Amino acid sequence: EVDAPRTQAVKRELLQRAGIEPAHVTFVPADFEKDDWLARLVESGFDPSRKALFLWEGVTMYLERAAVEATLRKIASTAKGSVVAFDAFTTEALDSDKPYWRFGRTMAAAAGEPLKFGLDSTPPSREGTAEFLQDCGLSLDTQQTLGKDTESERAWGVFATAIVK
């Protein structure tokens, strides 16, 4: 089990190093597949009527598709102009027979964190990402494609930002 007080102390120290006043930061733990994370944020003082930046890194690939969609829809319900920045694997990382990806999936599963979600890797991947986000009520702003994005070699991931319109 993670030592929550120690983990929060480390996070606060990192914020201070970055020049961010940690007194204005509240850590709110949530399980995206079980909890109403937005309600938890609101209970902790978050105002969904004010623009916000949601930084969502290293999470999507471990969630079921329904949880990713539900999370993005909740973000889409916040103030116009809010932004979510997130990373995601594509289906290439989940389905590839390449030894690297087979090994990665096996090790993730052995660690109790199987890979579950990936965006469509059909080139151009940006179109699939934009469509997925639109279905969740968001508008794709930027996408950095990870890996090649061709018919013969598919992108394996993306880092994207999306906006609440």
mmCIF file of C-alpha atoms in Angstrom:
data_model
loop_
_atom_site.group_PDB
_atom_site.id
_atom_site.type_symbol
_atom_site.label_atom_id
_atom_site.label_comp_id
_atom_site.label_asym_id
_atom_site.label_seq_id
_atom_site.Cartn_x
_atom_site.Cartn_y
_atom_site.Cartn_z
ATOM 1 C CA GLU A 1 0.000 0.000 0.000
ATOM 2 C CA VAL A 2 1.250 3.471 -0.852
ATOM 3 C CA ASP A 3 2.191 5.738 2.040
ATOM 4 C CA ALA A 4 -0.228 8.580 1.203
ATOM 5 C CA PRO A 5 1.226 11.198 3.601
ATOM 6 C CA ARG A 6 4.774 10.508 2.347
ATOM 7 C CA THR A 7 3.639 10.540 -1.285
ATOM 8 C CA GLN A 8 1.880 13.875 -0.796
ATOM 9 C CA ALA A 9 4.977 15.327 0.893
ATOM 10 C CA VAL A 10 7.083 14.316 -2.115
ATOM 11 C CA LYS A 11 4.526 15.869 -4.499
ATOM 12 C CA ARG A 12 4.510 19.113 -2.518
ATOM 13 C CA GLU A 13 8.306 19.235 -2.611
ATOM 14 C CA LEU A 14 8.263 18.765 -6.398
ATOM 15 C CA LEU A 15 5.705 21.556 -6.751
ATOM 16 C CA GLN A 16 7.913 23.887 -4.709
ATOM 17 C CA ARG A 17 10.913 23.070 -6.896
ATOM 18 C CA ALA A 18 8.791 23.967 -9.938
ATOM 19 C CA GLY A 19 7.898 27.320 -8.369
ATOM 20 C CA ILE A 20 4.277 26.363 -7.701
ATOM 21 C CA GLU A 21 2.875 27.280 -4.315
ATOM 22 C CA PRO A 22 1.766 23.896 -2.903
ATOM 23 C CA ALA A 23 -0.602 25.476 -0.357
ATOM 24 C CA HIS A 24 -3.041 26.020 -3.247
ATOM 25 C CA VAL A 25 -2.902 22.381 -4.356
ATOM 26 C CA THR A 26 -5.235 19.689 -3.068
ATOM 27 C CA PHE A 27 -4.546 16.034 -3.804
ATOM 28 C CA VAL A 28 -7.724 14.040 -4.365
ATOM 29 C CA PRO A 29 -7.287 10.296 -4.855
ATOM 30 C CA ALA A 30 -9.827 8.481 -7.024
ATOM 31 C CA ASP A 31 -10.287 5.232 -8.907
ATOM 32 C CA PHE A 32 -11.447 6.262 -12.391
ATOM 33 C CA GLU A 33 -13.263 2.937 -12.852
ATOM 34 C CA LYS A 34 -15.182 3.110 -9.566
ATOM 35 C CA ASP A 35 -15.293 6.627 -8.121
ATOM 36 C CA ASP A 36 -17.008 9.825 -9.171
ATOM 37 C CA TRP A 37 -13.712 11.684 -9.358
ATOM 38 C CA LEU A 38 -15.352 14.952 -10.401
ATOM 39 C CA ALA A 39 -17.667 14.883 -7.360
ATOM 40 C CA ARG A 40 -14.593 14.279 -5.178
ATOM 41 C CA LEU A 41 -12.872 17.297 -6.719
ATOM 42 C CA VAL A 42 -15.959 19.464 -6.166
ATOM 43 C CA GLU A 43 -16.155 18.288 -2.536
ATOM 44 C CA SER A 44 -12.533 19.383 -2.159
ATOM 45 C CA GLY A 45 -13.215 22.886 -3.477
ATOM 46 C CA PHE A 46 -12.935 22.538 -7.256
ATOM 47 C CA ASP A 47 -15.282 24.838 -9.166
ATOM 48 C CA PRO A 48 -16.309 23.183 -12.468
ATOM 49 C CA SER A 49 -17.686 26.499 -13.737
ATOM 50 C CA ARG A 50 -14.129 27.922 -13.914
ATOM 51 C CA LYS A 51 -11.682 26.989 -16.663
ATOM 52 C CA ALA A 52 -9.241 24.284 -15.620
ATOM 53 C CA LEU A 53 -6.349 22.245 -16.922
ATOM 54 C CA PHE A 54 -6.674 18.496 -16.429
ATOM 55 C CA LEU A 55 -3.309 16.739 -16.731
ATOM 56 C CA TRP A 56 -4.048 13.040 -17.197
ATOM 57 C CA GLU A 57 -0.829 11.155 -17.881
ATOM 58 C CA GLY A 58 0.001 7.479 -17.571
ATOM 59 C CA VAL A 59 -3.571 6.424 -16.798
ATOM 60 C CA THR A 60 -5.704 5.723 -19.881
ATOM 61 C CA MET A 61 -3.935 2.533 -20.950
ATOM 62 C CA TYR A 62 -4.827 0.812 -17.664
ATOM 63 C CA LEU A 63 -8.541 1.644 -17.800
ATOM 64 C CA GLU A 64 -11.464 0.027 -19.566
ATOM 65 C CA ARG A 65 -12.714 2.032 -22.550
ATOM 66 C CA ALA A 66 -15.941 2.940 -20.697
ATOM 67 C CA ALA A 67 -13.940 4.554 -17.873
ATOM 68 C CA VAL A 68 -11.830 6.585 -20.340
ATOM 69 C CA GLU A 69 -14.966 7.768 -22.135
ATOM 70 C CA ALA A 70 -16.749 8.594 -18.860
ATOM 71 C CA THR A 71 -13.759 10.566 -17.610
ATOM 72 C CA LEU A 72 -13.506 12.592 -20.807
ATOM 73 C CA ARG A 73 -17.258 13.259 -20.765
ATOM 74 C CA LYS A 74 -16.988 14.590 -17.203
ATOM 75 C CA ILE A 75 -14.166 16.876 -18.307
ATOM 76 C CA ALA A 76 -16.398 17.983 -21.210
ATOM 77 C CA SER A 77 -19.037 18.953 -18.644
ATOM 78 C CA THR A 78 -16.729 21.525 -17.043
ATOM 79 C CA ALA A 79 -16.262 25.153 -18.053
ATOM 80 C CA LYS A 80 -15.914 26.106 -21.696
ATOM 81 C CA GLY A 81 -12.233 26.575 -22.504
ATOM 82 C CA SER A 82 -11.037 23.923 -20.050
ATOM 83 C CA VAL A 83 -8.247 21.746 -21.409
ATOM 84 C CA VAL A 84 -7.269 18.126 -20.877
ATOM 85 C CA ALA A 85 -3.739 16.979 -21.715
ATOM 86 C CA PHE A 86 -3.337 13.213 -21.817
ATOM 87 C CA ASP A 87 -1.349 10.364 -23.243
ATOM 88 C CA ALA A 88 -2.646 7.087 -24.598
ATOM 89 C CA PHE A 89 -1.438 3.986 -26.335
ATOM 90 C CA THR A 90 -3.017 3.043 -29.638
ATOM 91 C CA THR A 91 -4.438 -0.339 -30.546
ATOM 92 C CA GLU A 92 -1.015 -1.072 -32.077
ATOM 93 C CA ALA A 93 0.450 -1.360 -28.564
ATOM 94 C CA LEU A 94 -2.414 -3.604 -27.488
ATOM 95 C CA ASP A 95 -2.604 -5.870 -30.546
ATOM 96 C CA SER A 96 0.879 -5.961 -32.096
ATOM 97 C CA ASP A 97 2.663 -9.313 -32.395
ATOM 98 C CA LYS A 98 6.037 -7.578 -32.228
ATOM 99 C CA PRO A 99 8.146 -9.070 -29.398
ATOM 100 C CA TYR A 100 8.587 -5.701 -27.682
ATOM 101 C CA TRP A 101 4.835 -5.150 -27.325
ATOM 102 C CA ARG A 102 4.116 -8.784 -26.403
ATOM 103 C CA PHE A 103 6.743 -8.527 -23.654
ATOM 104 C CA GLY A 104 5.400 -5.155 -22.476
ATOM 105 C CA ARG A 105 1.839 -6.461 -22.248
ATOM 106 C CA THR A 106 2.983 -9.584 -20.411
ATOM 107 C CA MET A 107 5.015 -7.605 -17.880
ATOM 108 C CA ALA A 108 2.224 -5.078 -17.302
ATOM 109 C CA ALA A 109 -0.233 -7.915 -16.677
ATOM 110 C CA ALA A 110 2.242 -9.699 -14.375
ATOM 111 C CA ALA A 111 2.522 -6.473 -12.358
ATOM 112 C CA GLY A 112 -1.265 -6.453 -11.977
ATOM 113 C CA GLU A 113 -1.754 -3.593 -14.443
ATOM 114 C CA PRO A 114 -2.867 -5.121 -17.741
ATOM 115 C CA LEU A 115 -3.109 -2.812 -20.722
ATOM 116 C CA LYS A 116 -6.794 -2.315 -21.535
ATOM 117 C CA PHE A 117 -7.336 0.795 -23.643
ATOM 118 C CA GLY A 118 -5.906 2.048 -26.890
ATOM 119 C CA LEU A 119 -6.987 4.628 -29.425
ATOM 120 C CA ASP A 120 -7.535 3.489 -33.004
ATOM 121 C CA SER A 121 -4.179 3.263 -34.791
ATOM 122 C CA THR A 122 -5.563 3.475 -38.334
ATOM 123 C CA PRO A 123 -3.543 6.175 -40.141
ATOM 124 C CA PRO A 124 -3.791 9.052 -39.901
ATOM 125 C CA SER A 125 -4.205 8.462 -36.162
ATOM 126 C CA ARG A 126 -5.069 12.118 -35.594
ATOM 127 C CA GLU A 127 -8.427 11.589 -37.322
ATOM 128 C CA GLY A 128 -9.307 8.679 -35.020
ATOM 129 C CA THR A 129 -8.281 10.648 -31.949
ATOM 130 C CA ALA A 130 -10.347 13.652 -33.054
ATOM 131 C CA GLU A 131 -13.405 11.457 -33.664
ATOM 132 C CA PHE A 132 -13.034 9.693 -30.297
ATOM 133 C CA LEU A 133 -12.737 13.005 -28.449
ATOM 134 C CA GLN A 134 -15.673 14.500 -30.355
ATOM 135 C CA ASP A 135 -17.806 11.519 -29.287
ATOM 136 C CA CYS A 136 -16.840 12.394 -25.697
ATOM 137 C CA GLY A 137 -17.810 16.066 -26.138
ATOM 138 C CA LEU A 138 -14.316 17.478 -26.628
ATOM 139 C CA SER A 139 -12.424 19.042 -29.503
ATOM 140 C CA LEU A 140 -8.897 17.874 -30.365
ATOM 141 C CA ASP A 141 -6.445 20.755 -30.127
ATOM 142 C CA THR A 142 -2.998 19.189 -30.567
ATOM 143 C CA GLN A 143 -1.663 15.701 -31.030
ATOM 144 C CA GLN A 144 1.896 14.487 -30.963
ATOM 145 C CA THR A 145 1.983 11.065 -32.553
ATOM 146 C CA LEU A 146 4.396 8.548 -31.055
ATOM 147 C CA GLY A 147 5.931 6.252 -33.647
ATOM 148 C CA LYS A 148 5.358 6.234 -37.368
ATOM 149 C CA ASP A 149 1.857 6.799 -38.692
ATOM 150 C CA THR A 150 1.792 4.840 -41.952
ATOM 151 C CA GLU A 151 -0.048 1.767 -43.251
ATOM 152 C CA SER A 152 3.091 -0.360 -42.822
ATOM 153 C CA GLU A 153 4.130 0.978 -39.397
ATOM 154 C CA ARG A 154 1.402 2.241 -37.129
ATOM 155 C CA ALA A 155 1.685 4.828 -34.361
ATOM 156 C CA TRP A 156 1.920 3.220 -30.928
ATOM 157 C CA GLY A 157 0.779 6.193 -28.868
ATOM 158 C CA VAL A 158 -0.254 9.814 -28.705
ATOM 159 C CA PHE A 159 0.064 12.809 -26.457
ATOM 160 C CA ALA A 160 -2.894 15.093 -27.059
ATOM 161 C CA THR A 161 -4.689 18.132 -25.769
ATOM 162 C CA ALA A 162 -8.414 18.642 -26.111
ATOM 163 C CA ILE A 163 -10.647 21.609 -25.339
ATOM 164 C CA VAL A 164 -14.122 21.920 -23.864
ATOM 165 C CA LYS A 165 -16.041 23.885 -26.506
#
